[in-house]
Coordinates of C-alpha atoms in Angstrom, one line a residue:
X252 CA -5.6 32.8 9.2
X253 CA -4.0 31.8 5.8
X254 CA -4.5 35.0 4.0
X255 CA -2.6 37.0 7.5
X256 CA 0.2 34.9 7.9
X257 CA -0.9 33.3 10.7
X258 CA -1.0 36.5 12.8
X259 CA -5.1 36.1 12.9
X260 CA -7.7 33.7 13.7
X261 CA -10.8 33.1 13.0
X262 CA -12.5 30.8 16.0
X263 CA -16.1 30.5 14.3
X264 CA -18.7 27.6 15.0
X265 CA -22.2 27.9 12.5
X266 CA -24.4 25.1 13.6
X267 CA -27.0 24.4 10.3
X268 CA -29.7 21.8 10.2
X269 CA -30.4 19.4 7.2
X270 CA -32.0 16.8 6.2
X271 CA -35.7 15.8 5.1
X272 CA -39.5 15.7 6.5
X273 CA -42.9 16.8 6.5
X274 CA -42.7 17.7 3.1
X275 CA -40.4 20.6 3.6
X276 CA -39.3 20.6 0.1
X277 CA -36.6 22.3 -1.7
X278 CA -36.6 25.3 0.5
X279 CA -35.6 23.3 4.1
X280 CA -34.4 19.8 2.9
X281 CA -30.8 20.9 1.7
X282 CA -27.5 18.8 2.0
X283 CA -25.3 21.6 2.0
X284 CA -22.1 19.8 3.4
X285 CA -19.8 19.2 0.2
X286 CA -20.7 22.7 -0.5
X287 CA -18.7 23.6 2.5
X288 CA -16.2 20.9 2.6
X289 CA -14.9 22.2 -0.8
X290 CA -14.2 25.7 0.7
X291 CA -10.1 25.1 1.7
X292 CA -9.8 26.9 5.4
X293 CA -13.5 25.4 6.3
X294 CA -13.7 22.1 8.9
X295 CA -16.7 20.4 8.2
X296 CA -18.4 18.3 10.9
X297 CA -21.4 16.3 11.1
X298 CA -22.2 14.3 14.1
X299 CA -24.5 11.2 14.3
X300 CA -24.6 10.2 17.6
X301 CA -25.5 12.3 21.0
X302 CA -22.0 11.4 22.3
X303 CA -20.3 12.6 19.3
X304 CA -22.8 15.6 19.1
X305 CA -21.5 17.0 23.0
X306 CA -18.1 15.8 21.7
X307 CA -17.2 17.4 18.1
X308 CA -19.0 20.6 19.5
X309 CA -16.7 21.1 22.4
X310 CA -13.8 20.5 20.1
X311 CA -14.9 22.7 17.2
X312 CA -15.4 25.2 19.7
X313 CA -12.1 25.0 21.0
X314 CA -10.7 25.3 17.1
X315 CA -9.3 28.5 16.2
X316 CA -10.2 27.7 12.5
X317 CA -14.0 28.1 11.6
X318 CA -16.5 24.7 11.5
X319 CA -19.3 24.6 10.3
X320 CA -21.1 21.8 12.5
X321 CA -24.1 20.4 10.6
X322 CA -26.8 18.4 12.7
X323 CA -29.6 16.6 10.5
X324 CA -32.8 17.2 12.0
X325 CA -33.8 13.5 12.2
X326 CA -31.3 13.0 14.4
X327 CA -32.3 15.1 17.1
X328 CA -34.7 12.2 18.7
X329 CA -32.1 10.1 19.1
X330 CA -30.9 8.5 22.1
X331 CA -27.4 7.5 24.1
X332 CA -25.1 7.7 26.4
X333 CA -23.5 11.6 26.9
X334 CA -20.8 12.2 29.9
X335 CA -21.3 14.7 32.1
X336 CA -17.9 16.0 32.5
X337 CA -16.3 18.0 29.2
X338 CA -14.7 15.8 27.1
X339 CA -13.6 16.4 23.0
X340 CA -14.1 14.2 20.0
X341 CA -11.1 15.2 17.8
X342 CA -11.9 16.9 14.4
X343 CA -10.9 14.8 11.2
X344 CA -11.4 11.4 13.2
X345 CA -14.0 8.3 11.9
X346 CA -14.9 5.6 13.9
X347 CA -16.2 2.3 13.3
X348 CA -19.8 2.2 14.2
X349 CA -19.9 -1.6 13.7
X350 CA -17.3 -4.1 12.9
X351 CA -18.0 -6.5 9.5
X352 CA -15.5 -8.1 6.3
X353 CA -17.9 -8.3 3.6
X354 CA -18.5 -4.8 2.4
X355 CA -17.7 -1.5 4.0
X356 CA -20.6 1.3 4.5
X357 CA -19.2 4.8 4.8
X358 CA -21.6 6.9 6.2
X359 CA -22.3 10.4 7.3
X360 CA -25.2 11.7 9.8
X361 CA -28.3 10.2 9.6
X362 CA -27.0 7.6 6.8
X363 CA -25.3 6.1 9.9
X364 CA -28.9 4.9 11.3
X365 CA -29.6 3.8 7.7
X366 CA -27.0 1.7 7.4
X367 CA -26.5 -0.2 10.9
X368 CA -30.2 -0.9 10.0
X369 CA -29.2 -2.2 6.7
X370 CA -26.3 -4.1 8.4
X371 CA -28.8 -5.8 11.3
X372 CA -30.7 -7.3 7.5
X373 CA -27.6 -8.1 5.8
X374 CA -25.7 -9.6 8.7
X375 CA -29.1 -12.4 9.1
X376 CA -28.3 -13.5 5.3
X377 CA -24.8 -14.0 6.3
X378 CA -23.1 -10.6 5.1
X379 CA -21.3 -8.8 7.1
X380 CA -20.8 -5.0 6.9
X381 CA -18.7 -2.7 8.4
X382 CA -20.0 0.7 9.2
X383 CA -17.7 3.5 9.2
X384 CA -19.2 7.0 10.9
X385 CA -17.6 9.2 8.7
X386 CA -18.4 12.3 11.3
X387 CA -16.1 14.9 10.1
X388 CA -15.9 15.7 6.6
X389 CA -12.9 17.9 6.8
X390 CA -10.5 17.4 7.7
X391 CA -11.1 13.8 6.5
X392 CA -9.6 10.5 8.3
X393 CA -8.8 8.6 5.4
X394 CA -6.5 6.4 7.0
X395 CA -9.7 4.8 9.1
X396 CA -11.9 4.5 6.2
X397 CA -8.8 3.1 3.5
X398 CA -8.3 0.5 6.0
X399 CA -11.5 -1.0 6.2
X400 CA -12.2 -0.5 2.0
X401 CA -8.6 -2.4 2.2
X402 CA -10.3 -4.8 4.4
X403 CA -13.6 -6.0 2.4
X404 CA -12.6 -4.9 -1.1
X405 CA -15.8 -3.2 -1.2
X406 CA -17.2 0.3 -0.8
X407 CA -20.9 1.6 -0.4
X408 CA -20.9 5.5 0.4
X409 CA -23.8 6.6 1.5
X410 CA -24.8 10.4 2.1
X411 CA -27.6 12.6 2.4
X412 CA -26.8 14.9 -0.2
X413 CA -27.1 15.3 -3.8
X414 CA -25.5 12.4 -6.1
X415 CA -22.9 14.9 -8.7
X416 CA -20.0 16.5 -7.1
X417 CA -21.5 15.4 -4.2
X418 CA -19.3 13.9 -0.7
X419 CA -20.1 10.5 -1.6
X420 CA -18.3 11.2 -4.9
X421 CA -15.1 12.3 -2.5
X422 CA -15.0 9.2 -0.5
X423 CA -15.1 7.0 -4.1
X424 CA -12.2 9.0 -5.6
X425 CA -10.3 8.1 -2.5
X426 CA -10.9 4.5 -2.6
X427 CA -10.3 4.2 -6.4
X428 CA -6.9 6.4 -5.8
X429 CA -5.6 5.0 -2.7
X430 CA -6.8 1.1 -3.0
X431 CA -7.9 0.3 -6.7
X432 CA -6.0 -3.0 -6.2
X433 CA -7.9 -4.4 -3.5
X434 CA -11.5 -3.4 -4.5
X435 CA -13.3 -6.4 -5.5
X436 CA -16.0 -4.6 -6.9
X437 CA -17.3 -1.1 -8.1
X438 CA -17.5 1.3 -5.4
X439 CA -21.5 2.7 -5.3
X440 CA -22.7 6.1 -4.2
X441 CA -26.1 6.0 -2.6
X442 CA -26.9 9.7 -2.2
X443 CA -30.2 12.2 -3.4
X444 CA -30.5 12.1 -7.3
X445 CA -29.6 15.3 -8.8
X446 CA -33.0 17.2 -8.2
X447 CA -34.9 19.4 -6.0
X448 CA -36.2 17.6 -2.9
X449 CA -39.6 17.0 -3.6
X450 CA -42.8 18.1 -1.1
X451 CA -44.7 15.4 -2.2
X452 CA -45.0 11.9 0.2
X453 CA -45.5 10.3 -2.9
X454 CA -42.1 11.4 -4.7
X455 CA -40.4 11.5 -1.3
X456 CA -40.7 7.8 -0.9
X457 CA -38.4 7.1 -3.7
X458 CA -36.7 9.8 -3.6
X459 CA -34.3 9.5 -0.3
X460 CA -32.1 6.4 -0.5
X461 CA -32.9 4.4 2.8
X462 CA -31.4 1.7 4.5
X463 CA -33.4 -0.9 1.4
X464 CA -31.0 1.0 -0.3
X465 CA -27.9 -0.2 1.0
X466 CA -29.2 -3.8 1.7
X467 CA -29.8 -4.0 -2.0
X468 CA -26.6 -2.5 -3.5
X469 CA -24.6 -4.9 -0.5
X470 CA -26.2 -7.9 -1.9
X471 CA -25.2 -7.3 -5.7
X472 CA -21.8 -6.9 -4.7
X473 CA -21.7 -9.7 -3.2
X474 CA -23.6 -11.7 -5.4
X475 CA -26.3 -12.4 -2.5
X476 CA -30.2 -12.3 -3.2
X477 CA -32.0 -11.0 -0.7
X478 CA -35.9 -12.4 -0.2
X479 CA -38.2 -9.7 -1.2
X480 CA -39.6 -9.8 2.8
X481 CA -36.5 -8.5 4.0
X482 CA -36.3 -5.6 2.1
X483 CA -40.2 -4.7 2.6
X484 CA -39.7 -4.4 6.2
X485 CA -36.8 -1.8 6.0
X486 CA -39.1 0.0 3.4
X487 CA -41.8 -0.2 5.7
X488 CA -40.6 2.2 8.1
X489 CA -42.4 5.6 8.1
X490 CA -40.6 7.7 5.1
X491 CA -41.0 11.4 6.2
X492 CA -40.8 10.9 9.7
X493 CA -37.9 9.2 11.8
X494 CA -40.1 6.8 13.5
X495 CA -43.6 6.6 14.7
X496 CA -42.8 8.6 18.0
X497 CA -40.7 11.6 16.3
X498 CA -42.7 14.8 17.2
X499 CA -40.2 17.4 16.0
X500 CA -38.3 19.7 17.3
X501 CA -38.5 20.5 13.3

């Protein structure tokens, strides 16, 4: 479109699956995202919810620029409510997945479930979070996720790929550039370290950050210990799998 003047388009939609499980390893368990968020001309969506799923794909469809629409294959269990009739989530719009004004979790895919389970643990111990559903990488609504880092004075973000030149690294520029004088604390990345995904359950299970994760880098913020028994029961939950009923697709 850019490089014709305008006088072609290019109305592309590449679905990709990522995310971890089974053991997949280095060849299947990929975060590819910032990859393809760094490409100028490329929209970048990744939904985290069914509704936002039916929603971002009518709209990217409807784009005459190319997205690349990335679904994590985790998510693909998941439940809730989907209209019938067409309807469009807009490209380069967040939304607040849960209200807080302790600490703001910006999320993407299936960090969203991570961290409204570390938010159901950190609200009982009197912290509040506010999840923010990143959902579309680019074009990026940074008015929605400024205003709630403006809000708590704090920023977690949390993504499933790798930790270097990584999203999560994006969404802490941002905060440093656009609202260094109302952070209260360092912002934190919580993303994959900087190697291959491992095949191995036992290197898996401390390998993906997890919603223990984000509990634990909430509470330091804040000051806040956490007893050791809350944190064991988020860890608790099955590490390669969803949940105890996830069967695939994948």
């Amino acid at each position: 479109h850019y490089m014709f003047g305008g006088s072609m388009r290019v109305p592309l939609v590449i679905r990709l699956v990522v995310g971890r499980g089974w053991g997949q390893g280095p060849q299947h368990s990929q975060s590819l995202q910032a990859t393809f968020a760094h490409v100028p001309g490329l929209k970048v969506v990744m939904p985290a919810t069914p509704h936002d799923a039916k929603g971002l794909l009518a709209a990217a469809i409807e784009d005459d620029n190319p997205v690349i629409y990335i679904e994590h294959r985790w998510l693909h269990n998941t439940f809730g409510p989907v209209p019938r009739e067409l309807y469009r989530v807009p490209l380069g719009t967040a939304r607040i997945a849960r209200e807080g004004r302790h600490v703001t979790v910006a999320a993407t895919s299936f960090m969203i479930l991570e961290a409204l389970r570390a938010a159901e643990t950190l609200s009982r111990h009197g912290v509040e979070a506010e999840v923010v559903d990143v959902r579309c990488l680019k074009p990026l609504d940074e008015g929605t996720i400024l205003g709630s880092v403006r809000k708590t004075g704090r920023l977690i973000a949390a993504d499933t790929g790798w930790r270097s030149c990584g999203f999560a690294a994006e969404l802490v520029a941002l905060a440093a550039e656009e609202a260094f004088d109302r952070l209260e604390a360092a912002p934190v990345r919580l993303c994959s370290p900087d190697h291959p995904a491992p095949t191995s359950p036992a290197l898996c299970e401390d390998y993906y950050p997890r919603a223990a994760d984000i509990s634990s880098a909430a509470a330091r913020m804040l000051g806040v210990k956490l007893p050791p028994e809350a944190l064991e029961e988020e860890r608790s939950a099955p590490h390669d799998v969803p949940d105890a009923s996830f069967r695939g697709p994948f």
